[in-house]
Amino acid sequence: MSEQPLNPTTAPAPVSGTADEATTADPPATGSVTDAPADDTPVTDTHAPDPVAEAPAGYTPVTDTHATAADLPADEAAALRAASFERARRLRQEPRFPGGPAADPAGSHHERRIRSFQPRRSRVTTGQQEALERLWSTWGLDIDGKRVLDLDQLFGGLPVVLEIGFGMGEATAQMAADDPGTGILAVDVHTPGQGNLLGLADKAGSTNVRVANGDAVILLREMLAPESLDGLRVYFPDPWPKARHHKRRLIQPEFLDLVAPVLKPGAIVHCATDWEPYAEQMLEVLTAHPRFENTAADGGYAPRPAFRPLTRFEGQGLDKGHVVHDLLFARV
């Protein structure tokens, strides 16, 4: 699958693995949840670190339930903190579903940088879990930064479009079913959405979808060959509406610098958002970049292409008076 601008003073910024169609309703705080069902609410992480259970041999737990690390001798407090941090580290690395998407696929490749997505754990339904366990080994892949993908082999020679942030995968599954002659490499970090997309594609009999788990910046920078993609889709990414968070928005000059080399000449970058200020930023950034040219004759927004489905979250936004803008730019 979350997450958008890169931090110009550090390594390239993160990409979402996640566009957020849910922003057509009220924008969420996280950056990789799209088309989430109404009952898909976050739950308390039952794997929260248990410092006492992980404490080193010889450690005697404190019986005072109000005691904290500050109440312990310095060496015992340090041992308690170390045990807690170690267990939290192991939990971040262990997969939720053996044989399914990895919890931290890139490992040491995850630099300290501003991220456009915020992965979160949320409830996985029985159907989503079944799809992950049954289909991940065939149609899923982890973004580990350790190899360059052979897209011809992966998609049987089909032209391939990269979609960053697919949420619950409903729109992606529909586009795959409507256009079986195009391969869709769909990236997100949201586990329920990954399972949902796999299940939907399997139910429709679509074999032209591959689900990628992890940071799309690492995918673009390290795992895609030059001029290997026929297009890029970024639908309803997290708008990060607060001014102090604008640096996290995906569509930034540094992100386009990563995208341009892996796109074939003439490949289309298709963005859509219902957040007016973000649409204006997208138009400004794409127009200013020398490797992209607006396909709209007037240099503005484009009509919604027929191949982009109208999702239920987009419909809810339209009912509230939101205006959805599509942008289609060709790589030159």
PDB file of C-alpha atoms in Angstrom, residues 46-47 66 80 90 140 143 184 206 218 231 284 304 308:
ATOM      1  CA  THR A  46      -3.339  -5.676  21.857  1.00  0.00           C
ATOM      2  CA  HIS A  47       0.397  -6.111  21.350  1.00  0.00           C
ATOM      3  CA  HIS A  66       1.127   3.844  41.060  1.00  0.00           C
ATOM      4  CA  LEU A  80      12.728  -1.621  32.516  1.00  0.00           C
ATOM      5  CA  ARG A  90      10.391  -6.574  17.798  1.00  0.00           C
ATOM      6  CA  GLY A 140       1.551  -9.284  -3.203  1.00  0.00           C
ATOM      7  CA  ILE A 143       8.827  -2.828  -0.889  1.00  0.00           C
ATOM      8  CA  ILE A 184      -1.890  -1.876 -11.967  1.00  0.00           C
ATOM      9  CA  SER A 206      -8.721  -9.878 -12.428  1.00  0.00           C
ATOM     10  CA  ILE A 218      11.690   3.531  -1.847  1.00  0.00           C
ATOM     11  CA  GLY A 231       1.426   6.091 -15.945  1.00  0.00           C
ATOM     12  CA  GLU A 284       1.261  24.954  -9.655  1.00  0.00           C
ATOM     13  CA  ARG A 304     -12.883  13.523 -14.839  1.00  0.00           C
ATOM     14  CA  ARG A 308     -11.718   6.875 -12.989  1.00  0.00           C
TER      15      ARG A 308
END
